Amino acid sequence: MTPQARRQILLTEMENLESQGMDCRGCQGNCCTFEANSMMVTPVEAVELITHLQEKNLLTPVLKDSITNTITKYRLDHPAGNGRKSFLRRTYTCPFFNHGELGCPLPREVKPYGCLAFNAHHSQEKAGEHCYSNLASMKQQDEFLKDDGVLNQELKTKFNLVWDKTPLPLALTDLWPHFLA
């Protein structure tokens, strides 16, 4: 299945909202910053993204430094909480946010599912006040991708990954050496 086909349910929902004038064009992008972003990805999402970056010759030292700086600044490589609070997710500003252009330079076909699912639900969006994920679309997406568990396990084995979901910068760091050739 292609990355776009894998995301089609979320892309259709996003396009539907955009056709009604509800989009991110007027927003400053708080959802991509430490104020609201705790995006985690599966191995499938991470491999699709890093494959895209490799194909576009974007696995550069500048991007690597940005990813590394994000990990360090937001302590993504340290457990969040302890004991019963170890489930807490850390927030961070995405290393792709405002990376070389306004907003996110990643094409929709390789964005993490959570990024695609989080949309404006008001035509005058400015700072994420009316942004949220449509739970029905996310549930439909999960059902559509129910067989991804096997593919995720295969990728974990192939790339020696120890996580099912992890923050995007950590996922890219784990995969980076496998895609430099």
mmCIF file with all atom_site columns, C-alpha atoms in Angstrom, residues 14 40 48 78 90 112 165:
data_model
loop_
_atom_site.group_PDB
_atom_site.id
_atom_site.type_symbol
_atom_site.label_atom_id
_atom_site.label_alt_id
_atom_site.label_comp_id
_atom_site.label_asym_id
_atom_site.label_entity_id
_atom_site.label_seq_id
_atom_site.pdbx_PDB_ins_code
_atom_site.Cartn_x
_atom_site.Cartn_y
_atom_site.Cartn_z
_atom_site.occupancy
_atom_site.B_iso_or_equiv
_atom_site.pdbx_formal_charge
_atom_site.auth_seq_id
_atom_site.auth_comp_id
_atom_site.auth_asym_id
_atom_site.auth_atom_id
_atom_site.pdbx_PDB_model_num
ATOM 1 C CA . MET A 1 14  ? -8.838 17.199 5.761  1.00 0.00 ? 14  MET A CA 1
ATOM 2 C CA . MET A 1 40  ? 4.480  9.953  18.277 1.00 0.00 ? 40  MET A CA 1
ATOM 3 C CA . GLU A 1 48  ? 7.661  6.197  5.034  1.00 0.00 ? 48  GLU A CA 1
ATOM 4 C CA . HIS A 1 78  ? 14.695 10.790 28.870 1.00 0.00 ? 78  HIS A CA 1
ATOM 5 C CA . ARG A 1 90  ? 6.736  15.041 26.272 1.00 0.00 ? 90  ARG A CA 1
ATOM 6 C CA . PRO A 1 112 ? 2.325  11.316 10.563 1.00 0.00 ? 112 PRO A CA 1
ATOM 7 C CA . LYS A 1 165 ? 5.455  4.359  19.038 1.00 0.00 ? 165 LYS A CA 1
#
